[in-house]
PDB file of C-alpha atoms in Angstrom:
ATOM      1  CA  MET A   1     104.261 -28.809 205.233  1.00  0.00           C
ATOM      2  CA  SER A   2     106.414 -28.168 208.302  1.00  0.00           C
ATOM      3  CA  TRP A   3     109.207 -30.166 206.639  1.00  0.00           C
ATOM      4  CA  ILE A   4     109.778 -27.386 204.124  1.00  0.00           C
ATOM      5  CA  PHE A   5     110.384 -24.952 206.951  1.00  0.00           C
ATOM      6  CA  GLY A   6     113.001 -27.305 208.381  1.00  0.00           C
ATOM      7  CA  GLY A   7     110.879 -28.368 211.315  1.00  0.00           C
ATOM      8  CA  GLU A   8     111.103 -32.021 210.415  1.00  0.00           C
ATOM      9  CA  LYS A   9     112.318 -34.302 207.669  1.00  0.00           C
ATOM     10  CA  ARG A  10     110.079 -35.140 204.763  1.00  0.00           C
ATOM     11  CA  PRO A  11     108.263 -38.369 205.650  1.00  0.00           C
ATOM     12  CA  GLU A  12     109.858 -41.557 204.413  1.00  0.00           C
ATOM     13  CA  LYS A  13     108.052 -44.441 202.779  1.00  0.00           C
ATOM     14  CA  GLY A  14     105.875 -46.386 205.189  1.00  0.00           C
ATOM     15  CA  PHE A  15     104.699 -43.411 207.221  1.00  0.00           C
ATOM     16  CA  PRO A  16     101.550 -41.317 206.738  1.00  0.00           C
ATOM     17  CA  GLY A  17     102.077 -38.775 203.970  1.00  0.00           C
ATOM     18  CA  ALA A  18     105.119 -40.615 202.661  1.00  0.00           C
ATOM     19  CA  ILE A  19     106.361 -40.572 199.085  1.00  0.00           C
ATOM     20  CA  ASP A  20     106.402 -43.985 197.468  1.00  0.00           C
ATOM     21  CA  LEU A  21     109.669 -43.889 195.527  1.00  0.00           C
ATOM     22  CA  ASP A  22     108.931 -47.227 193.854  1.00  0.00           C
ATOM     23  CA  GLU A  23     105.661 -46.252 192.231  1.00  0.00           C
ATOM     24  CA  VAL A  24     106.147 -44.974 188.670  1.00  0.00           C
ATOM     25  CA  LYS A  25     103.736 -42.130 188.018  1.00  0.00           C
ATOM     26  CA  PRO A  26     102.305 -42.127 184.482  1.00  0.00           C
ATOM     27  CA  TRP A  27     103.141 -38.496 183.776  1.00  0.00           C
ATOM     28  CA  MET A  28     106.895 -38.890 184.330  1.00  0.00           C
ATOM     29  CA  ARG A  29     109.226 -39.170 181.345  1.00  0.00           C
ATOM     30  CA  ALA A  30     111.540 -42.125 181.066  1.00  0.00           C
ATOM     31  CA  ALA A  31     114.207 -40.191 179.198  1.00  0.00           C
ATOM     32  CA  GLY A  32     117.104 -38.721 181.175  1.00  0.00           C
ATOM     33  CA  SER A  33     117.295 -34.982 181.799  1.00  0.00           C
ATOM     34  CA  VAL A  34     118.795 -32.460 184.163  1.00  0.00           C
ATOM     35  CA  SER A  35     118.507 -32.664 187.941  1.00  0.00           C
ATOM     36  CA  GLY A  36     114.926 -32.364 189.055  1.00  0.00           C
ATOM     37  CA  SER A  37     113.224 -34.146 186.172  1.00  0.00           C
ATOM     38  CA  ALA A  38     112.454 -37.792 185.622  1.00  0.00           C
ATOM     39  CA  SER A  39     115.225 -40.067 184.336  1.00  0.00           C
ATOM     40  CA  ALA A  40     115.867 -43.759 183.810  1.00  0.00           C
ATOM     41  CA  GLU A  41     117.556 -43.922 187.214  1.00  0.00           C
ATOM     42  CA  ASP A  42     114.888 -41.805 188.933  1.00  0.00           C
ATOM     43  CA  PRO A  43     111.664 -42.300 186.939  1.00  0.00           C
ATOM     44  CA  GLN A  44     109.628 -40.144 189.311  1.00  0.00           C
ATOM     45  CA  GLY A  45     112.069 -37.268 189.446  1.00  0.00           C
ATOM     46  CA  ALA A  46     111.762 -37.564 193.239  1.00  0.00           C
ATOM     47  CA  LYS A  47     115.398 -36.708 193.908  1.00  0.00           C
ATOM     48  CA  GLY A  48     115.150 -33.536 191.874  1.00  0.00           C
ATOM     49  CA  ARG A  49     111.939 -32.478 193.582  1.00  0.00           C
ATOM     50  CA  ALA A  50     113.578 -33.096 196.941  1.00  0.00           C
ATOM     51  CA  TRP A  51     116.426 -30.825 195.817  1.00  0.00           C
ATOM     52  CA  VAL A  52     113.935 -28.085 194.902  1.00  0.00           C
ATOM     53  CA  GLU A  53     112.385 -28.422 198.351  1.00  0.00           C
ATOM     54  CA  LYS A  54     115.822 -28.248 199.979  1.00  0.00           C
ATOM     55  CA  VAL A  55     116.551 -24.969 198.183  1.00  0.00           C
ATOM     56  CA  LEU A  56     113.189 -23.523 199.193  1.00  0.00           C
ATOM     57  CA  ARG A  57     113.846 -24.424 202.828  1.00  0.00           C
ATOM     58  CA  TRP A  58     117.135 -22.556 202.492  1.00  0.00           C
ATOM     59  CA  CYS A  59     115.246 -19.596 201.021  1.00  0.00           C
ATOM     60  CA  VAL A  60     112.901 -19.544 204.004  1.00  0.00           C
ATOM     61  CA  ALA A  61     115.870 -19.469 206.369  1.00  0.00           C
ATOM     62  CA  GLU A  62     117.754 -16.898 204.270  1.00  0.00           C
ATOM     63  CA  PHE A  63     115.009 -14.462 203.230  1.00  0.00           C
ATOM     64  CA  GLY A  64     112.337 -15.141 205.856  1.00  0.00           C
ATOM     65  CA  GLU A  65     108.904 -16.733 205.683  1.00  0.00           C
ATOM     66  CA  GLN A  66     107.261 -13.415 204.834  1.00  0.00           C
ATOM     67  CA  ALA A  67     109.172 -13.136 201.551  1.00  0.00           C
ATOM     68  CA  VAL A  68     107.264 -15.944 199.835  1.00  0.00           C
ATOM     69  CA  ARG A  69     103.957 -14.449 200.979  1.00  0.00           C
ATOM     70  CA  ARG A  70     104.525 -11.186 199.148  1.00  0.00           C
ATOM     71  CA  GLU A  71     102.326 -10.482 196.134  1.00  0.00           C
ATOM     72  CA  PHE A  72     103.356 -12.385 193.007  1.00  0.00           C
ATOM     73  CA  ALA A  73     104.044 -10.289 189.906  1.00  0.00           C
ATOM     74  CA  LEU A  74     101.775 -11.211 186.987  1.00  0.00           C
ATOM     75  CA  PRO A  75     101.936 -10.597 183.226  1.00  0.00           C
ATOM     76  CA  THR A  76      99.178  -8.001 183.226  1.00  0.00           C
ATOM     77  CA  ALA A  77      98.953  -4.494 181.797  1.00  0.00           C
ATOM     78  CA  ASP A  78      99.356  -3.111 185.312  1.00  0.00           C
ATOM     79  CA  PHE A  79     102.829  -4.626 185.617  1.00  0.00           C
ATOM     80  CA  LEU A  80     104.222  -4.883 182.101  1.00  0.00           C
ATOM     81  CA  PRO A  81     105.326  -1.543 180.618  1.00  0.00           C
ATOM     82  CA  THR A  82     104.974  -0.384 177.032  1.00  0.00           C
ATOM     83  CA  GLY A  83     107.346   1.648 174.903  1.00  0.00           C
ATOM     84  CA  LEU A  84     110.433  -0.398 175.732  1.00  0.00           C
ATOM     85  CA  THR A  85     111.641  -0.174 172.135  1.00  0.00           C
ATOM     86  CA  GLY A  86     111.148   3.571 171.713  1.00  0.00           C
ATOM     87  CA  PRO A  87     113.638   6.441 171.792  1.00  0.00           C
ATOM     88  CA  ASP A  88     113.617   6.523 175.600  1.00  0.00           C
ATOM     89  CA  GLN A  89     114.336   2.796 175.797  1.00  0.00           C
ATOM     90  CA  ARG A  90     117.209   3.065 178.252  1.00  0.00           C
ATOM     91  CA  ALA A  91     115.170   5.040 180.780  1.00  0.00           C
ATOM     92  CA  ARG A  92     112.095   2.829 180.392  1.00  0.00           C
ATOM     93  CA  ILE A  93     114.058  -0.387 180.864  1.00  0.00           C
ATOM     94  CA  ARG A  94     115.769   1.112 183.893  1.00  0.00           C
ATOM     95  CA  GLU A  95     112.342   1.860 185.384  1.00  0.00           C
ATOM     96  CA  PHE A  96     111.322  -1.718 184.647  1.00  0.00           C
ATOM     97  CA  VAL A  97     114.396  -3.052 186.466  1.00  0.00           C
ATOM     98  CA  ASP A  98     113.404  -1.006 189.508  1.00  0.00           C
ATOM     99  CA  ARG A  99     109.834  -2.328 189.261  1.00  0.00           C
ATOM    100  CA  VAL A 100     110.997  -5.957 189.224  1.00  0.00           C
ATOM    101  CA  GLY A 101     113.433  -5.123 192.019  1.00  0.00           C
ATOM    102  CA  ALA A 102     110.559  -3.863 194.161  1.00  0.00           C
ATOM    103  CA  VAL A 103     108.805  -7.234 193.757  1.00  0.00           C
ATOM    104  CA  MET A 104     111.972  -9.119 194.747  1.00  0.00           C
ATOM    105  CA  ASP A 105     112.862  -6.664 197.528  1.00  0.00           C
ATOM    106  CA  ALA A 106     116.187  -6.005 195.787  1.00  0.00           C
ATOM    107  CA  ASP A 107     118.087  -2.783 196.349  1.00  0.00           C
ATOM    108  CA  THR A 108     118.540  -1.466 192.798  1.00  0.00           C
ATOM    109  CA  GLY A 109     119.428   2.103 193.759  1.00  0.00           C
ATOM    110  CA  ALA A 110     123.150   1.734 193.088  1.00  0.00           C
ATOM    111  CA  LEU A 111     122.785  -0.980 190.449  1.00  0.00           C
ATOM    112  CA  GLU A 112     124.283  -0.190 187.050  1.00  0.00           C
ATOM    113  CA  VAL A 113     122.165  -1.402 184.123  1.00  0.00           C
ATOM    114  CA  GLN A 114     123.854  -1.827 180.754  1.00  0.00           C
ATOM    115  CA  LEU A 115     122.111  -2.753 177.507  1.00  0.00           C
ATOM    116  CA  PHE A 116     123.517  -4.698 174.592  1.00  0.00           C
ATOM    117  CA  GLU A 117     122.233  -6.258 171.399  1.00  0.00           C
ATOM    118  CA  ALA A 118     123.052  -9.948 171.069  1.00  0.00           C
ATOM    119  CA  GLU A 119     123.384 -11.999 167.912  1.00  0.00           C
ATOM    120  CA  ASP A 120     119.920 -12.994 166.735  1.00  0.00           C
ATOM    121  CA  GLN A 121     118.732 -16.455 167.701  1.00  0.00           C
ATOM    122  CA  ASN A 122     118.688 -17.852 164.151  1.00  0.00           C
ATOM    123  CA  SER A 123     122.258 -16.755 163.493  1.00  0.00           C
ATOM    124  CA  ALA A 124     123.339 -18.208 166.810  1.00  0.00           C
ATOM    125  CA  GLY A 125     121.700 -21.518 165.897  1.00  0.00           C
ATOM    126  CA  ARG A 126     123.423 -21.668 162.523  1.00  0.00           C
ATOM    127  CA  SER A 127     126.831 -20.970 164.044  1.00  0.00           C
ATOM    128  CA  GLY A 128     126.350 -23.504 166.836  1.00  0.00           C
ATOM    129  CA  LYS A 129     126.613 -20.791 169.494  1.00  0.00           C
ATOM    130  CA  ARG A 130     124.276 -20.212 172.389  1.00  0.00           C
ATOM    131  CA  ARG A 131     122.710 -16.821 172.680  1.00  0.00           C
ATOM    132  CA  THR A 132     123.791 -14.800 175.688  1.00  0.00           C
ATOM    133  CA  VAL A 133     120.923 -12.632 176.925  1.00  0.00           C
ATOM    134  CA  GLY A 134     122.004 -11.618 180.405  1.00  0.00           C
ATOM    135  CA  HIS A 135     125.084 -11.019 182.472  1.00  0.00           C
ATOM    136  CA  TYR A 136     125.758 -10.164 186.124  1.00  0.00           C
ATOM    137  CA  HIS A 137     129.114  -9.100 187.490  1.00  0.00           C
ATOM    138  CA  ARG A 138     130.789  -6.880 190.052  1.00  0.00           C
ATOM    139  CA  THR A 139     133.197  -4.201 188.879  1.00  0.00           C
ATOM    140  CA  GLU A 140     135.248  -2.206 191.378  1.00  0.00           C
ATOM    141  CA  GLY A 141     132.701  -2.911 194.067  1.00  0.00           C
ATOM    142  CA  ARG A 142     129.719  -1.995 191.861  1.00  0.00           C
ATOM    143  CA  ASP A 143     126.931  -4.391 190.903  1.00  0.00           C
ATOM    144  CA  VAL A 144     126.305  -4.449 187.153  1.00  0.00           C
ATOM    145  CA  ILE A 145     123.710  -6.279 185.084  1.00  0.00           C
ATOM    146  CA  GLU A 146     123.716  -6.405 181.297  1.00  0.00           C
ATOM    147  CA  LEU A 147     120.491  -7.042 179.403  1.00  0.00           C
ATOM    148  CA  ASP A 148     119.874  -8.004 175.788  1.00  0.00           C
ATOM    149  CA  VAL A 149     117.588  -5.370 174.260  1.00  0.00           C
ATOM    150  CA  GLY A 150     116.428  -8.029 171.798  1.00  0.00           C
ATOM    151  CA  HIS A 151     113.812  -8.924 174.426  1.00  0.00           C
ATOM    152  CA  ALA A 152     112.480  -5.381 174.735  1.00  0.00           C
ATOM    153  CA  ASP A 153     109.624  -6.165 172.339  1.00  0.00           C
ATOM    154  CA  ARG A 154     108.573  -9.017 174.661  1.00  0.00           C
ATOM    155  CA  PRO A 155     108.202  -7.413 178.111  1.00  0.00           C
ATOM    156  CA  ALA A 156     107.303 -10.705 179.824  1.00  0.00           C
ATOM    157  CA  ALA A 157     110.519 -12.348 178.600  1.00  0.00           C
ATOM    158  CA  LEU A 158     112.485  -9.258 179.590  1.00  0.00           C
ATOM    159  CA  ALA A 159     110.913  -9.428 183.052  1.00  0.00           C
ATOM    160  CA  ALA A 160     112.156 -13.012 183.425  1.00  0.00           C
ATOM    161  CA  LEU A 161     115.641 -11.994 182.347  1.00  0.00           C
ATOM    162  CA  ILE A 162     115.715  -9.052 184.755  1.00  0.00           C
ATOM    163  CA  ALA A 163     114.438 -11.266 187.574  1.00  0.00           C
ATOM    164  CA  HIS A 164     117.230 -13.772 187.033  1.00  0.00           C
ATOM    165  CA  GLU A 165     119.876 -11.047 187.074  1.00  0.00           C
ATOM    166  CA  LEU A 166     118.395  -9.568 190.238  1.00  0.00           C
ATOM    167  CA  GLY A 167     118.444 -13.073 191.703  1.00  0.00           C
ATOM    168  CA  HIS A 168     122.216 -12.935 191.261  1.00  0.00           C
ATOM    169  CA  LEU A 169     122.222  -9.523 192.906  1.00  0.00           C
ATOM    170  CA  ARG A 170     120.410 -10.883 195.938  1.00  0.00           C
ATOM    171  CA  LEU A 171     122.621 -13.956 196.148  1.00  0.00           C
ATOM    172  CA  ILE A 172     126.071 -12.718 195.158  1.00  0.00           C
ATOM    173  CA  GLY A 173     125.717  -8.981 195.626  1.00  0.00           C
ATOM    174  CA  GLU A 174     124.345  -9.427 199.143  1.00  0.00           C
ATOM    175  CA  GLY A 175     126.890 -12.107 200.012  1.00  0.00           C
ATOM    176  CA  ARG A 176     124.312 -14.850 200.508  1.00  0.00           C
ATOM    177  CA  LEU A 177     125.844 -17.464 198.204  1.00  0.00           C
ATOM    178  CA  ARG A 178     127.730 -19.939 200.354  1.00  0.00           C
ATOM    179  CA  ALA A 179     130.685 -22.048 199.334  1.00  0.00           C
ATOM    180  CA  SER A 180     128.600 -25.063 200.369  1.00  0.00           C
ATOM    181  CA  TRP A 181     126.489 -24.693 197.210  1.00  0.00           C
ATOM    182  CA  PRO A 182     128.037 -26.613 194.296  1.00  0.00           C
ATOM    183  CA  GLU A 183     129.062 -24.317 191.458  1.00  0.00           C
ATOM    184  CA  ALA A 184     126.984 -26.346 189.005  1.00  0.00           C
ATOM    185  CA  ASP A 185     123.819 -25.585 191.023  1.00  0.00           C
ATOM    186  CA  GLU A 186     124.274 -21.817 191.193  1.00  0.00           C
ATOM    187  CA  GLU A 187     122.180 -20.925 188.156  1.00  0.00           C
ATOM    188  CA  LYS A 188     119.351 -23.264 189.121  1.00  0.00           C
ATOM    189  CA  LEU A 189     119.480 -21.868 192.646  1.00  0.00           C
ATOM    190  CA  THR A 190     119.129 -18.373 191.170  1.00  0.00           C
ATOM    191  CA  ASP A 191     116.064 -19.438 189.175  1.00  0.00           C
ATOM    192  CA  LEU A 192     114.461 -20.834 192.331  1.00  0.00           C
ATOM    193  CA  VAL A 193     115.169 -17.586 194.161  1.00  0.00           C
ATOM    194  CA  THR A 194     113.133 -15.750 191.500  1.00  0.00           C
ATOM    195  CA  VAL A 195     110.217 -18.077 192.241  1.00  0.00           C
ATOM    196  CA  PHE A 196     110.493 -17.616 195.989  1.00  0.00           C
ATOM    197  CA  LEU A 197     110.733 -13.832 195.654  1.00  0.00           C
ATOM    198  CA  GLY A 198     107.618 -13.382 193.536  1.00  0.00           C
ATOM    199  CA  MET A 199     108.744 -13.498 189.884  1.00  0.00           C
ATOM    200  CA  GLY A 200     108.170 -17.214 189.299  1.00  0.00           C
ATOM    201  CA  VAL A 201     105.299 -16.826 186.841  1.00  0.00           C
ATOM    202  CA  PHE A 202     107.603 -14.953 184.489  1.00  0.00           C
ATOM    203  CA  THR A 203     110.705 -17.120 184.861  1.00  0.00           C
ATOM    204  CA  ALA A 204     108.682 -20.343 184.629  1.00  0.00           C
ATOM    205  CA  ASN A 205     106.931 -19.198 181.459  1.00  0.00           C
ATOM    206  CA  ALA A 206     110.249 -18.132 179.939  1.00  0.00           C
ATOM    207  CA  ALA A 207     111.621 -21.641 180.514  1.00  0.00           C
ATOM    208  CA  HIS A 208     108.661 -22.945 178.535  1.00  0.00           C
ATOM    209  CA  SER A 209     109.634 -20.919 175.450  1.00  0.00           C
ATOM    210  CA  TYR A 210     111.243 -22.678 172.518  1.00  0.00           C
ATOM    211  CA  ALA A 211     113.495 -21.724 169.647  1.00  0.00           C
ATOM    212  CA  THR A 212     113.080 -23.769 166.458  1.00  0.00           C
ATOM    213  CA  ALA A 213     116.196 -24.981 164.721  1.00  0.00           C
ATOM    214  CA  ARG A 214     116.717 -23.736 161.166  1.00  0.00           C
ATOM    215  CA  ARG A 215     116.997 -27.261 159.756  1.00  0.00           C
ATOM    216  CA  GLY A 216     114.754 -30.258 160.262  1.00  0.00           C
ATOM    217  CA  PHE A 217     112.091 -30.391 162.926  1.00  0.00           C
ATOM    218  CA  SER A 218     114.112 -30.227 166.125  1.00  0.00           C
ATOM    219  CA  VAL A 219     113.454 -27.632 168.823  1.00  0.00           C
ATOM    220  CA  LEU A 220     115.795 -26.302 171.462  1.00  0.00           C
ATOM    221  CA  PRO A 221     114.368 -25.378 174.876  1.00  0.00           C
ATOM    222  CA  MET A 222     115.518 -21.916 175.927  1.00  0.00           C
ATOM    223  CA  GLY A 223     116.454 -23.483 179.244  1.00  0.00           C
ATOM    224  CA  ASP A 224     118.842 -26.017 177.651  1.00  0.00           C
ATOM    225  CA  LEU A 225     121.975 -24.136 178.602  1.00  0.00           C
ATOM    226  CA  THR A 226     125.651 -24.468 179.291  1.00  0.00           C
ATOM    227  CA  SER A 227     126.691 -24.009 182.896  1.00  0.00           C
ATOM    228  CA  ARG A 228     128.841 -21.230 184.294  1.00  0.00           C
ATOM    229  CA  THR A 229     131.849 -23.550 184.189  1.00  0.00           C
ATOM    230  CA  LEU A 230     131.402 -24.356 180.495  1.00  0.00           C
ATOM    231  CA  ASN A 231     131.087 -20.651 179.805  1.00  0.00           C
ATOM    232  CA  GLY A 232     134.426 -20.151 181.550  1.00  0.00           C
ATOM    233  CA  ALA A 233     133.035 -17.488 183.871  1.00  0.00           C
ATOM    234  CA  ALA A 234     134.532 -16.575 187.216  1.00  0.00           C
ATOM    235  CA  ALA A 235     132.655 -16.856 190.513  1.00  0.00           C
ATOM    236  CA  ASP A 236     131.357 -13.269 190.254  1.00  0.00           C
ATOM    237  CA  ASP A 237     130.990 -13.240 186.464  1.00  0.00           C
ATOM    238  CA  THR A 238     127.933 -15.161 185.266  1.00  0.00           C
ATOM    239  CA  THR A 239     126.868 -15.365 181.627  1.00  0.00           C
ATOM    240  CA  HIS A 240     123.690 -17.241 180.701  1.00  0.00           C
ATOM    241  CA  HIS A 241     120.478 -17.453 178.750  1.00  0.00           C
ATOM    242  CA  LEU A 242     116.813 -17.642 179.793  1.00  0.00           C
ATOM    243  CA  GLY A 243     116.148 -20.294 182.376  1.00  0.00           C
ATOM    244  CA  TYR A 244     118.156 -23.131 183.900  1.00  0.00           C
ATOM    245  CA  LEU A 245     115.269 -25.149 185.313  1.00  0.00           C
ATOM    246  CA  THR A 246     112.823 -27.209 183.301  1.00  0.00           C
ATOM    247  CA  PRO A 247     109.106 -26.364 183.247  1.00  0.00           C
ATOM    248  CA  ASP A 248     108.561 -29.413 185.502  1.00  0.00           C
ATOM    249  CA  GLN A 249     111.012 -28.062 188.069  1.00  0.00           C
ATOM    250  CA  PHE A 250     109.488 -24.603 187.947  1.00  0.00           C
ATOM    251  CA  GLY A 251     106.012 -26.087 188.342  1.00  0.00           C
ATOM    252  CA  HIS A 252     107.026 -28.092 191.395  1.00  0.00           C
ATOM    253  CA  ALA A 253     108.706 -25.033 192.927  1.00  0.00           C
ATOM    254  CA  LEU A 254     105.573 -22.980 192.358  1.00  0.00           C
ATOM    255  CA  ALA A 255     103.475 -25.742 193.951  1.00  0.00           C
ATOM    256  CA  CYS A 256     105.709 -25.671 197.036  1.00  0.00           C
ATOM    257  CA  CYS A 257     105.406 -21.891 197.228  1.00  0.00           C
ATOM    258  CA  ALA A 258     101.629 -22.087 196.854  1.00  0.00           C
ATOM    259  CA  ARG A 259     101.517 -24.496 199.780  1.00  0.00           C
ATOM    260  CA  LEU A 260     103.732 -22.194 201.829  1.00  0.00           C
ATOM    261  CA  ARG A 261     101.331 -19.369 201.016  1.00  0.00           C
ATOM    262  CA  GLY A 262      98.337 -21.480 202.033  1.00  0.00           C
ATOM    263  CA  GLU A 263      96.938 -21.455 198.480  1.00  0.00           C
ATOM    264  CA  HIS A 264      95.143 -24.617 197.358  1.00  0.00           C
ATOM    265  CA  ASN A 265      93.863 -23.048 194.135  1.00  0.00           C
ATOM    266  CA  PRO A 266      96.263 -20.166 193.474  1.00  0.00           C
ATOM    267  CA  PRO A 267      94.656 -17.403 191.401  1.00  0.00           C
ATOM    268  CA  TRP A 268      97.942 -16.646 189.617  1.00  0.00           C
ATOM    269  CA  ALA A 269      98.054 -20.173 188.135  1.00  0.00           C
ATOM    270  CA  ARG A 270      95.926 -19.133 185.152  1.00  0.00           C
ATOM    271  CA  HIS A 271      98.833 -17.020 183.913  1.00  0.00           C
ATOM    272  CA  LEU A 272     101.153 -20.040 183.558  1.00  0.00           C
ATOM    273  CA  GLU A 273     102.063 -21.764 180.309  1.00  0.00           C
ATOM    274  CA  PRO A 274     100.375 -25.199 179.958  1.00  0.00           C
ATOM    275  CA  GLY A 275     103.424 -27.337 180.772  1.00  0.00           C
ATOM    276  CA  VAL A 276     104.242 -25.381 183.906  1.00  0.00           C
ATOM    277  CA  HIS A 277     100.584 -25.264 184.924  1.00  0.00           C
ATOM    278  CA  ALA A 278     100.359 -29.054 184.638  1.00  0.00           C
ATOM    279  CA  ALA A 279     103.424 -29.508 186.839  1.00  0.00           C
ATOM    280  CA  LEU A 280     101.964 -27.076 189.378  1.00  0.00           C
ATOM    281  CA  ASN A 281      98.735 -29.065 189.479  1.00  0.00           C
ATOM    282  CA  ARG A 282     100.643 -32.318 190.007  1.00  0.00           C
ATOM    283  CA  GLY A 283     102.512 -30.814 192.936  1.00  0.00           C
ATOM    284  CA  LEU A 284      99.309 -29.519 194.506  1.00  0.00           C
ATOM    285  CA  ALA A 285      97.591 -32.869 193.963  1.00  0.00           C
ATOM    286  CA  GLU A 286     100.462 -34.683 195.683  1.00  0.00           C
ATOM    287  CA  ALA A 287     100.048 -32.380 198.675  1.00  0.00           C
ATOM    288  CA  VAL A 288      96.335 -33.213 198.897  1.00  0.00           C
ATOM    289  CA  SER A 289      96.977 -36.959 198.561  1.00  0.00           C
ATOM    290  CA  GLY A 290      99.669 -36.775 201.256  1.00  0.00           C
ATOM    291  CA  ARG A 291     102.526 -37.839 198.986  1.00  0.00           C
TER     292      ARG A 291
END
C-alpha cells in the first residue's frame, strides 16, 4: 500500500501485485457511466479507481496520514441528533453542523449556516429541474453554507449534506483547492474528502439513495447531477445535490481508506448500504489478492 502514500507507483501489469487491465471482472457493468465506474472503453473501471487513489494520495499529503485514522462517524443514536424538525430547529441543526465539523476537523466557529426549504423532489421531477439541497459560498470574506431543511427529518441524509458542504469549507475556505484540479472534478474531489475525513459512511449511503420518477418505472440516482459548470456557478459559488460519486466509487474509496487504516474487516462496514458494501468488499478482496 505504499503506492497510495506516494512512495512508489502502483505496480504495472507483469509485476507482483499488478492489476491486469485486460481481464474483465464479472461484477463490472458494460454500460458507460461517470469517471470511476466501468464503461465500454474501460470495462473494469480501472482508470476511475486509479483516479480515486490519486485523490486519496493527495489527501494524505494535504491533510496528513493521521487524518484518515481518526474515528469514523457512524449512523448511530450516539451521533445522530433528534428534534431537528422542532421549534428549535435552527439551533439544533447548527449544533449538528459543529458535530460533523468536529469529525472532519473543520473550523466551524465563524461559519454562517443558513437554512432554506427547497422545492419538493416530486415537483422538481415533474418540472424537469434538479433539486438543490446544499450551497457553499464566500461572502465578504465569510464562509457560508446553506442547507435544505427538507432533510431535517432524515438526520443521516442531512449529515451527508453537511459533510459535503464542510468538504468545500476545508478545500476552498482553507485555500487548499489548486488550479491544477480540473473544474469538472471539484465536486467529486469534495465527496472523496468527506470519505478521507471520516464522514464516508454517510456520504456513500446518501449516494445510494434513489428518487422514483412520477411516470413509468424509471429511477434517478441522487448522485446523477449536473456539474458546477452546468449550474453556472462561479469558482467560489457551488450549488449541488446529494453526492457526485457513484456507490462503486465510494466503495472503492472506503476500501482504500480501510487499507490505510490497517483494517482488513472494518467494523463500520456493517453500516453501509448493500451496493456500497459490495464495492468495499471488492476493493478489500483485490488488496488481499494483490491486484
